[in-house]
Structure formats: structure tokens, C-alpha cells
Amino acid sequence: MKLGFLTACLPARPLAEIAEWAAAHGYEALEVAAWPDLGDRPFTATHLDVANLSERAADETRTLFDRYGLTLSSLAFYDNNLHPDPDERKAINEHVLACVEAAARLGCPTVGTFVGRHPGRTVAENLEDAEQVFAPLVDRAGELGVKLIVENCVMEGWHPDGYPGNLAYSPELWEWMFSLGLYLNYDPSHLMWMGIDPVTALRPYVEKIPHAQAKDIQLFPERRHRYGWPGKAIGRTDPFDVGWWRYRVPGLGEVDWRAVVDTLYEGGFDGVLSVEHEDPVWGGTEDKVRTGLEVAHRTLRPLLIA
């Protein structure tokens, strides 16, 4: 198992600088942000232009990772593959395909995305739509030896009422995903606020997890007594601010990382554990973000077998 991080937390830095910093601070892998340019949308970045990846750029990327002894663990493009606008949905699906093509050229084993959701259709209708949307993507990924992985993030801010906006939030839905040929990019933080024990949920499915993310969560149950499980209903200016929990870097929240890592090892996981830094305390400036990554490294590195 190697320790890496998702580069989206440093959107203004070029990939070469991030790689140099990562290697100097004990990280062994990078999950590279590959969104198209989305302006100021938070937690996204374009550290690799997959839609216009020339052979020269591919060679330079491979050389960069070799220079610093890093593994390119995944290309990250987490967006709504069931977007209600048909043109937007088509563009997102095509960008996932571009990520798959780029991953194959770079020797990268996985591409990460979301299932997503059309908020105006039922869960059952969305699942039927997803079977059609993902079939050609999974087929092409399989042809190229790349695995499509889906993070179990709830994406509640994508739904107008704060309900799950990414239909991958529970083991029930993971099993449906696996039946389509998709894999899981496991993140324990999302399970905890859903009321799902992350270790119990993880144990039966390790063989379907080629890549995992490390994000922690801090819960405030006393606030949940006011808002209820879906979170704030009035005055919710930020669609992702539910009011009773927040993400933290590993070690500053409530995830039992010793148990999570032990369960991954027990199940035979030998991929990359990638820190996804969305901590509002250790965010806002690049210096704070880097400090958060150092906290995460100090927390997780002792748990991994060198």
C-alpha cells in the first residue's frame, strides 16, 4: 500500500511543483486532478489536460513521475454523469472517456468519477439511465486495461433538497455498480455521517476496491438534533453546508484509521490510499493546505507497511 494525495487541493500549482513537494514530504503517489476548466468551482483542478494530451505531454508526465519516484494512481474527474441537461451530460460522459484514453497512454490503472443523479427522476429511473450511460465507458475502459472507479461521496449539494446526488453512497448501491463493471474508490468519511460503519461496510468488498481515499470527518450530533439528518433546511446559502458535520484531514476527525487500514490489508488491498484534502480548518491558503497534508501524512504513514 502506498500513500498519496489528490492534487485538487492545490489548484493553482502546476503538476511539476506538486510532484516535487509530494516526494520531498514523503508521499509516494498522486491522484491527478483532470477536470476541464470549470472556473472557480471548489475542489476541482486541471493538472492534466486529458482532452488535448499530446504524445510529448504524455512522455513528459511519465518522466516527471519517474524523476520523483511517484506512482500515478488515478486520474480524477468527479462529476455528474447523469446530469439533467442532456448536452452537459454528454460533455461529462465524453470527458470521462477522454480520461480513460489518457490513463491508458500514461499507464495509470484507474479513472475516478461519480455516478451522479438526475434530481427530477426517481432512484430506480436513475439507475436504469446509468446502466445505459456507463456501458460504453466500462467497455472502453476494459479494452484499454483501465478500471473506472466511483467514489462513495453523497454529493448532497447536487440535490435541491440536500438528498443524495451521487447514487453510490451505500453498499447496496456498490453491489449494483459492481454488476455494471464499475469499481469503488472507497472513502470512509461519507459513510460515517450516513450512519454506516466504515469498517463493517468495507470488509466484504475489498477485492472490488483498487484505489481508496483518505478523508476524515468531524460530527456534531447535538446540531443534528436541530436540523435532522438531511441538515439545514432554512438559510442554507452553501448547498454543501449541512450544519452538523465537516470534513477534516486524517487524524483530526473520527475515522478509526488503524481499523480501516488493517481491514484493507486483511482483504489484500495493495493499491494507493490517497488523501483527499477538503478540511476547512487547514484550507483557504496554500500554506494551510500543505500543513493539512503533513498532518495527514503523520497520521497515516505509521500505519502503512514500508
mmCIF file of C-alpha atoms in Angstrom:
data_model
loop_
_atom_site.group_PDB
_atom_site.id
_atom_site.type_symbol
_atom_site.label_atom_id
_atom_site.label_comp_id
_atom_site.label_asym_id
_atom_site.label_seq_id
_atom_site.Cartn_x
_atom_site.Cartn_y
_atom_site.Cartn_z
ATOM 1 C CA MET A 1 0.000 0.000 0.000
ATOM 2 C CA LYS A 2 1.281 3.465 -0.935
ATOM 3 C CA LEU A 3 0.286 6.849 0.453
ATOM 4 C CA GLY A 4 -0.694 9.610 -1.974
ATOM 5 C CA PHE A 5 -2.985 12.600 -2.258
ATOM 6 C CA LEU A 6 -5.459 14.123 -4.694
ATOM 7 C CA THR A 7 -3.884 17.172 -6.347
ATOM 8 C CA ALA A 8 -7.148 19.173 -6.481
ATOM 9 C CA CYS A 9 -6.339 20.752 -3.110
ATOM 10 C CA LEU A 10 -3.611 22.810 -4.820
ATOM 11 C CA PRO A 11 -5.412 24.035 -7.943
ATOM 12 C CA ALA A 12 -3.083 26.960 -8.704
ATOM 13 C CA ARG A 13 0.139 24.934 -8.588
ATOM 14 C CA PRO A 14 1.452 23.139 -11.703
ATOM 15 C CA LEU A 15 1.759 19.367 -11.521
ATOM 16 C CA ALA A 16 5.562 19.512 -11.598
ATOM 17 C CA GLU A 17 5.671 21.615 -8.420
ATOM 18 C CA ILE A 18 3.155 19.373 -6.673
ATOM 19 C CA ALA A 19 5.148 16.269 -7.587
ATOM 20 C CA GLU A 20 8.372 17.783 -6.244
ATOM 21 C CA TRP A 21 6.685 18.795 -2.970
ATOM 22 C CA ALA A 22 4.962 15.417 -2.581
ATOM 23 C CA ALA A 23 8.183 13.461 -2.963
ATOM 24 C CA ALA A 24 10.057 15.778 -0.601
ATOM 25 C CA HIS A 25 7.400 15.290 2.083
ATOM 26 C CA GLY A 26 7.214 11.513 1.997
ATOM 27 C CA TYR A 27 4.292 10.908 -0.332
ATOM 28 C CA GLU A 28 4.584 8.068 -2.817
ATOM 29 C CA ALA A 29 1.701 8.661 -5.226
ATOM 30 C CA LEU A 30 -0.557 11.304 -6.738
ATOM 31 C CA GLU A 31 -4.191 11.104 -7.768
ATOM 32 C CA VAL A 32 -4.129 13.737 -10.509
ATOM 33 C CA ALA A 33 -6.994 16.200 -10.993
ATOM 34 C CA ALA A 34 -8.185 16.104 -14.613
ATOM 35 C CA TRP A 35 -11.297 18.280 -14.700
ATOM 36 C CA PRO A 36 -11.826 20.568 -17.676
ATOM 37 C CA ASP A 37 -11.617 24.257 -16.794
ATOM 38 C CA LEU A 38 -14.663 24.888 -14.572
ATOM 39 C CA GLY A 39 -13.713 28.337 -13.306
ATOM 40 C CA ASP A 40 -13.963 28.757 -9.543
ATOM 41 C CA ARG A 41 -15.800 25.530 -8.745
ATOM 42 C CA PRO A 42 -14.278 24.304 -5.454
ATOM 43 C CA PHE A 43 -12.255 21.114 -5.046
ATOM 44 C CA THR A 44 -11.539 20.801 -8.764
ATOM 45 C CA ALA A 45 -8.394 21.453 -10.775
ATOM 46 C CA THR A 46 -6.837 20.800 -14.163
ATOM 47 C CA HIS A 47 -3.398 19.385 -13.546
ATOM 48 C CA LEU A 48 -3.566 17.284 -16.692
ATOM 49 C CA ASP A 49 -5.363 18.347 -19.871
ATOM 50 C CA VAL A 50 -6.592 14.923 -20.887
ATOM 51 C CA ALA A 51 -8.683 16.180 -23.818
ATOM 52 C CA ASN A 52 -5.557 17.536 -25.514
ATOM 53 C CA LEU A 53 -2.898 15.149 -24.277
ATOM 54 C CA SER A 54 -0.178 15.039 -26.923
ATOM 55 C CA GLU A 55 2.405 12.270 -27.076
ATOM 56 C CA ARG A 56 5.005 14.763 -25.923
ATOM 57 C CA ALA A 57 2.883 15.761 -22.904
ATOM 58 C CA ALA A 58 2.323 12.107 -22.060
ATOM 59 C CA ASP A 59 6.078 11.439 -22.212
ATOM 60 C CA GLU A 60 6.790 14.481 -20.038
ATOM 61 C CA THR A 61 4.223 13.329 -17.461
ATOM 62 C CA ARG A 62 5.692 9.838 -17.263
ATOM 63 C CA THR A 63 9.190 11.315 -16.968
ATOM 64 C CA LEU A 64 8.032 13.660 -14.183
ATOM 65 C CA PHE A 65 6.674 10.788 -12.098
ATOM 66 C CA ASP A 66 9.780 8.685 -12.724
ATOM 67 C CA ARG A 67 12.037 11.595 -11.696
ATOM 68 C CA TYR A 68 10.420 11.807 -8.259
ATOM 69 C CA GLY A 69 9.742 8.099 -7.809
ATOM 70 C CA LEU A 70 5.987 8.649 -7.662
ATOM 71 C CA THR A 71 3.081 6.477 -8.754
ATOM 72 C CA LEU A 72 0.281 7.993 -10.846
ATOM 73 C CA SER A 73 -2.545 6.245 -9.027
ATOM 74 C CA SER A 74 -5.627 7.662 -10.750
ATOM 75 C CA LEU A 75 -6.998 10.423 -12.953
ATOM 76 C CA ALA A 76 -9.733 12.296 -11.091
ATOM 77 C CA PHE A 77 -12.835 13.729 -12.746
ATOM 78 C CA TYR A 78 -15.705 13.593 -10.281
ATOM 79 C CA ASP A 79 -18.800 14.979 -11.973
ATOM 80 C CA ASN A 80 -22.457 14.162 -12.561
ATOM 81 C CA ASN A 81 -22.649 11.530 -15.290
ATOM 82 C CA LEU A 82 -26.473 11.680 -15.051
ATOM 83 C CA HIS A 83 -26.684 15.469 -15.340
ATOM 84 C CA PRO A 84 -30.284 16.579 -16.121
ATOM 85 C CA ASP A 85 -29.176 18.737 -19.049
ATOM 86 C CA PRO A 86 -28.559 16.347 -21.985
ATOM 87 C CA ASP A 87 -25.796 18.447 -23.516
ATOM 88 C CA GLU A 88 -23.998 18.773 -20.181
ATOM 89 C CA ARG A 89 -24.403 15.040 -19.548
ATOM 90 C CA LYS A 90 -22.916 14.233 -22.950
ATOM 91 C CA ALA A 91 -19.940 16.516 -22.331
ATOM 92 C CA ILE A 92 -19.284 14.918 -18.924
ATOM 93 C CA ASN A 93 -19.537 11.391 -20.323
ATOM 94 C CA GLU A 94 -17.148 12.303 -23.134
ATOM 95 C CA HIS A 95 -14.648 13.756 -20.682
ATOM 96 C CA VAL A 96 -14.721 10.532 -18.658
ATOM 97 C CA LEU A 97 -13.858 8.740 -21.892
ATOM 98 C CA ALA A 98 -11.004 11.197 -22.526
ATOM 99 C CA CYS A 99 -9.694 10.430 -19.030
ATOM 100 C CA VAL A 100 -9.811 6.703 -19.782
ATOM 101 C CA GLU A 101 -7.894 7.167 -23.025
ATOM 102 C CA ALA A 102 -5.305 9.349 -21.265
ATOM 103 C CA ALA A 103 -4.928 6.898 -18.381
ATOM 104 C CA ALA A 104 -4.174 4.080 -20.799
ATOM 105 C CA ARG A 105 -1.471 6.147 -22.519
ATOM 106 C CA LEU A 106 0.090 7.076 -19.173
ATOM 107 C CA GLY A 107 -0.014 3.584 -17.679
ATOM 108 C CA CYS A 108 -2.416 4.823 -14.994
ATOM 109 C CA PRO A 109 -4.612 1.977 -13.674
ATOM 110 C CA THR A 110 -7.784 3.842 -12.716
ATOM 111 C CA VAL A 111 -10.063 6.774 -13.550
ATOM 112 C CA GLY A 112 -12.278 8.167 -10.792
ATOM 113 C CA THR A 113 -15.727 9.664 -11.283
ATOM 114 C CA PHE A 114 -19.268 9.757 -9.839
ATOM 115 C CA VAL A 115 -22.451 8.037 -10.919
ATOM 116 C CA GLY A 116 -24.373 11.241 -10.232
ATOM 117 C CA ARG A 117 -28.125 11.710 -10.364
ATOM 118 C CA HIS A 118 -30.942 13.450 -12.214
ATOM 119 C CA PRO A 119 -32.807 15.092 -9.293
ATOM 120 C CA GLY A 120 -36.093 15.079 -11.204
ATOM 121 C CA ARG A 121 -36.167 11.293 -11.617
ATOM 122 C CA THR A 122 -36.582 8.501 -9.088
ATOM 123 C CA VAL A 123 -33.651 6.440 -7.881
ATOM 124 C CA ALA A 124 -34.911 3.469 -9.915
ATOM 125 C CA GLU A 125 -35.152 5.592 -13.059
ATOM 126 C CA ASN A 126 -31.671 6.973 -12.474
ATOM 127 C CA LEU A 127 -30.215 3.501 -12.097
ATOM 128 C CA GLU A 128 -31.784 2.471 -15.401
ATOM 129 C CA ASP A 129 -30.283 5.558 -17.049
ATOM 130 C CA ALA A 130 -26.882 4.837 -15.533
ATOM 131 C CA GLU A 131 -26.821 1.337 -16.969
ATOM 132 C CA GLN A 132 -27.055 2.870 -20.439
ATOM 133 C CA VAL A 133 -24.582 5.687 -19.748
ATOM 134 C CA PHE A 134 -21.841 3.553 -18.238
ATOM 135 C CA ALA A 135 -21.984 0.531 -20.561
ATOM 136 C CA PRO A 136 -19.834 2.072 -23.336
ATOM 137 C CA LEU A 137 -17.499 3.728 -20.801
ATOM 138 C CA VAL A 138 -16.893 0.455 -18.960
ATOM 139 C CA ASP A 139 -16.411 -1.409 -22.249
ATOM 140 C CA ARG A 140 -13.820 1.058 -23.493
ATOM 141 C CA ALA A 141 -12.020 1.093 -20.141
ATOM 142 C CA GLY A 142 -11.900 -2.692 -20.191
ATOM 143 C CA GLU A 143 -10.436 -2.711 -23.698
ATOM 144 C CA LEU A 144 -7.654 -0.393 -22.537
ATOM 145 C CA GLY A 145 -6.955 -2.138 -19.234
ATOM 146 C CA VAL A 146 -8.249 0.760 -17.103
ATOM 147 C CA LYS A 147 -10.686 0.455 -14.200
ATOM 148 C CA LEU A 148 -13.467 3.011 -13.742
ATOM 149 C CA ILE A 149 -13.782 3.740 -10.017
ATOM 150 C CA VAL A 150 -16.637 5.580 -8.323
ATOM 151 C CA GLU A 151 -16.238 7.424 -5.038
ATOM 152 C CA ASN A 152 -18.999 6.863 -2.490
ATOM 153 C CA CYS A 153 -19.408 10.620 -1.888
ATOM 154 C CA VAL A 154 -23.029 11.552 -1.217
ATOM 155 C CA MET A 155 -22.885 14.883 -3.127
ATOM 156 C CA GLU A 156 -25.909 16.150 -1.222
ATOM 157 C CA GLY A 157 -25.320 19.657 -2.575
ATOM 158 C CA TRP A 158 -26.284 18.483 -6.071
ATOM 159 C CA HIS A 159 -29.864 17.753 -4.971
ATOM 160 C CA PRO A 160 -32.182 20.752 -4.443
ATOM 161 C CA ASP A 161 -33.308 19.368 -1.085
ATOM 162 C CA GLY A 162 -29.962 18.043 0.112
ATOM 163 C CA TYR A 163 -30.673 14.373 -0.593
ATOM 164 C CA PRO A 164 -28.000 12.131 -2.146
ATOM 165 C CA GLY A 165 -26.872 13.481 -5.512
ATOM 166 C CA ASN A 166 -24.476 10.633 -6.289
ATOM 167 C CA LEU A 167 -26.027 7.172 -6.284
ATOM 168 C CA ALA A 168 -23.033 5.376 -4.835
ATOM 169 C CA TYR A 169 -23.400 6.121 -1.136
ATOM 170 C CA SER A 170 -24.193 2.653 0.296
ATOM 171 C CA PRO A 171 -23.079 -0.979 -0.024
ATOM 172 C CA GLU A 172 -26.435 -1.755 -1.660
ATOM 173 C CA LEU A 173 -25.526 0.647 -4.472
ATOM 174 C CA TRP A 174 -21.930 -0.586 -4.589
ATOM 175 C CA GLU A 175 -23.194 -4.051 -5.460
ATOM 176 C CA TRP A 176 -25.285 -2.553 -8.272
ATOM 177 C CA MET A 177 -22.175 -0.677 -9.505
ATOM 178 C CA PHE A 178 -20.097 -3.834 -9.481
ATOM 179 C CA SER A 179 -22.708 -5.556 -11.649
ATOM 180 C CA LEU A 180 -22.022 -2.892 -14.302
ATOM 181 C CA GLY A 181 -18.262 -3.447 -14.214
ATOM 182 C CA LEU A 182 -17.540 -0.374 -12.089
ATOM 183 C CA TYR A 183 -15.239 -0.399 -9.065
ATOM 184 C CA LEU A 184 -15.246 1.518 -5.776
ATOM 185 C CA ASN A 185 -12.952 4.353 -4.743
ATOM 186 C CA TYR A 186 -13.614 3.830 -1.041
ATOM 187 C CA ASP A 187 -13.792 6.887 1.248
ATOM 188 C CA PRO A 188 -14.816 6.189 4.871
ATOM 189 C CA SER A 189 -15.750 9.782 5.759
ATOM 190 C CA HIS A 190 -19.005 9.812 3.786
ATOM 191 C CA LEU A 191 -20.222 6.608 5.403
ATOM 192 C CA MET A 192 -19.963 7.975 8.921
ATOM 193 C CA TRP A 193 -22.461 10.803 8.527
ATOM 194 C CA MET A 194 -24.774 8.427 6.665
ATOM 195 C CA GLY A 195 -24.830 6.237 9.779
ATOM 196 C CA ILE A 196 -22.895 3.391 8.131
ATOM 197 C CA ASP A 197 -19.945 1.872 9.968
ATOM 198 C CA PRO A 198 -16.989 2.282 7.572
ATOM 199 C CA VAL A 199 -15.164 -0.883 8.619
ATOM 200 C CA THR A 200 -18.254 -3.112 8.543
ATOM 201 C CA ALA A 201 -19.115 -1.723 5.109
ATOM 202 C CA LEU A 202 -15.568 -2.135 3.813
ATOM 203 C CA ARG A 203 -14.802 -5.688 4.862
ATOM 204 C CA PRO A 204 -16.835 -7.654 2.235
ATOM 205 C CA TYR A 205 -15.767 -5.529 -0.737
ATOM 206 C CA VAL A 206 -12.001 -5.007 -0.544
ATOM 207 C CA GLU A 207 -11.410 -7.021 -3.715
ATOM 208 C CA LYS A 208 -13.570 -4.502 -5.606
ATOM 209 C CA ILE A 209 -11.518 -1.536 -4.339
ATOM 210 C CA PRO A 210 -8.431 -0.856 -6.495
ATOM 211 C CA HIS A 211 -7.967 2.632 -5.020
ATOM 212 C CA ALA A 212 -9.025 4.286 -1.745
ATOM 213 C CA GLN A 213 -9.281 7.836 -0.455
ATOM 214 C CA ALA A 214 -8.399 9.103 2.995
ATOM 215 C CA LYS A 215 -10.643 11.869 4.285
ATOM 216 C CA ASP A 216 -11.766 12.311 7.876
ATOM 217 C CA ILE A 217 -14.961 13.788 9.302
ATOM 218 C CA GLN A 218 -15.934 15.656 12.450
ATOM 219 C CA LEU A 219 -19.525 15.121 13.606
ATOM 220 C CA PHE A 220 -21.612 17.452 15.784
ATOM 221 C CA PRO A 221 -24.567 15.269 16.889
ATOM 222 C CA GLU A 222 -26.046 17.998 19.104
ATOM 223 C CA ARG A 223 -26.638 20.089 15.964
ATOM 224 C CA ARG A 224 -28.281 17.160 14.209
ATOM 225 C CA HIS A 225 -30.957 17.263 16.906
ATOM 226 C CA ARG A 226 -31.902 20.668 15.466
ATOM 227 C CA TYR A 227 -31.557 20.075 11.727
ATOM 228 C CA GLY A 228 -32.223 16.374 11.322
ATOM 229 C CA TRP A 229 -30.199 14.027 9.168
ATOM 230 C CA PRO A 230 -30.599 15.984 5.872
ATOM 231 C CA GLY A 231 -29.160 19.118 7.501
ATOM 232 C CA LYS A 232 -30.139 22.769 7.325
ATOM 233 C CA ALA A 233 -33.432 23.477 5.578
ATOM 234 C CA ILE A 234 -33.602 27.276 6.077
ATOM 235 C CA GLY A 235 -30.835 29.743 5.273
ATOM 236 C CA ARG A 236 -28.615 27.148 3.611
ATOM 237 C CA THR A 237 -26.579 29.513 1.435
ATOM 238 C CA ASP A 238 -23.950 26.850 0.719
ATOM 239 C CA PRO A 239 -25.679 23.723 -0.649
ATOM 240 C CA PHE A 240 -22.987 21.545 0.928
ATOM 241 C CA ASP A 241 -23.234 23.091 4.414
ATOM 242 C CA VAL A 242 -25.490 20.649 6.248
ATOM 243 C CA GLY A 243 -24.675 22.274 9.572
ATOM 244 C CA TRP A 244 -23.825 19.259 11.704
ATOM 245 C CA TRP A 245 -20.576 17.812 10.297
ATOM 246 C CA ARG A 246 -17.476 18.881 8.392
ATOM 247 C CA TYR A 247 -14.617 17.136 6.624
ATOM 248 C CA ARG A 248 -11.150 17.016 8.234
ATOM 249 C CA VAL A 249 -7.753 15.714 7.223
ATOM 250 C CA PRO A 250 -6.970 12.227 8.582
ATOM 251 C CA GLY A 251 -6.181 12.348 12.269
ATOM 252 C CA LEU A 252 -8.397 15.334 13.103
ATOM 253 C CA GLY A 253 -11.748 13.597 12.821
ATOM 254 C CA GLU A 254 -13.455 10.436 13.999
ATOM 255 C CA VAL A 255 -12.482 7.779 11.443
ATOM 256 C CA ASP A 256 -10.625 4.846 13.039
ATOM 257 C CA TRP A 257 -7.733 4.790 10.565
ATOM 258 C CA ARG A 258 -5.969 1.916 12.288
ATOM 259 C CA ALA A 259 -9.045 -0.267 11.759
ATOM 260 C CA VAL A 260 -9.597 0.947 8.195
ATOM 261 C CA VAL A 261 -6.005 0.307 7.122
ATOM 262 C CA ASP A 262 -5.914 -3.049 8.907
ATOM 263 C CA THR A 263 -9.100 -4.121 7.129
ATOM 264 C CA LEU A 264 -7.670 -3.068 3.758
ATOM 265 C CA TYR A 265 -4.541 -5.110 4.401
ATOM 266 C CA GLU A 266 -6.535 -8.099 5.629
ATOM 267 C CA GLY A 267 -8.585 -8.035 2.436
ATOM 268 C CA GLY A 268 -5.484 -7.984 0.223
ATOM 269 C CA PHE A 269 -5.528 -4.311 -0.807
ATOM 270 C CA ASP A 270 -2.190 -3.274 -2.311
ATOM 271 C CA GLY A 271 -3.177 -0.045 -4.067
ATOM 272 C CA VAL A 272 -2.883 3.617 -3.128
ATOM 273 C CA LEU A 273 -4.511 5.325 -0.150
ATOM 274 C CA SER A 274 -4.980 8.881 -1.430
ATOM 275 C CA VAL A 275 -5.575 11.811 0.916
ATOM 276 C CA GLU A 276 -8.483 13.974 -0.263
ATOM 277 C CA HIS A 277 -7.943 17.305 1.471
ATOM 278 C CA GLU A 278 -11.222 19.208 1.963
ATOM 279 C CA ASP A 279 -10.580 20.368 5.528
ATOM 280 C CA PRO A 280 -11.948 23.912 6.080
ATOM 281 C CA VAL A 281 -9.652 24.470 9.076
ATOM 282 C CA TRP A 282 -6.480 23.574 7.158
ATOM 283 C CA GLY A 283 -7.660 25.196 3.933
ATOM 284 C CA GLY A 284 -8.009 28.617 2.399
ATOM 285 C CA THR A 285 -4.313 29.198 1.728
ATOM 286 C CA GLU A 286 -1.673 27.029 0.125
ATOM 287 C CA ASP A 287 0.418 27.070 3.306
ATOM 288 C CA LYS A 288 -2.512 25.758 5.339
ATOM 289 C CA VAL A 289 -3.294 23.109 2.725
ATOM 290 C CA ARG A 290 0.289 21.871 2.819
ATOM 291 C CA THR A 291 0.173 21.773 6.615
ATOM 292 C CA GLY A 292 -3.000 19.692 6.385
ATOM 293 C CA LEU A 293 -1.250 17.271 4.033
ATOM 294 C CA GLU A 294 1.597 16.992 6.522
ATOM 295 C CA VAL A 295 -0.875 16.216 9.328
ATOM 296 C CA ALA A 296 -2.438 13.522 7.152
ATOM 297 C CA HIS A 297 0.982 12.049 6.379
ATOM 298 C CA ARG A 298 1.953 11.930 10.058
ATOM 299 C CA THR A 299 -1.321 10.172 10.824
ATOM 300 C CA LEU A 300 -1.309 7.562 8.069
ATOM 301 C CA ARG A 301 2.328 6.805 7.262
ATOM 302 C CA PRO A 302 2.993 4.888 10.525
ATOM 303 C CA LEU A 303 0.055 2.584 9.714
ATOM 304 C CA LEU A 304 1.398 1.537 6.306
ATOM 305 C CA ILE A 305 3.961 -1.202 5.797
ATOM 306 C CA ALA A 306 7.105 0.278 4.244
#
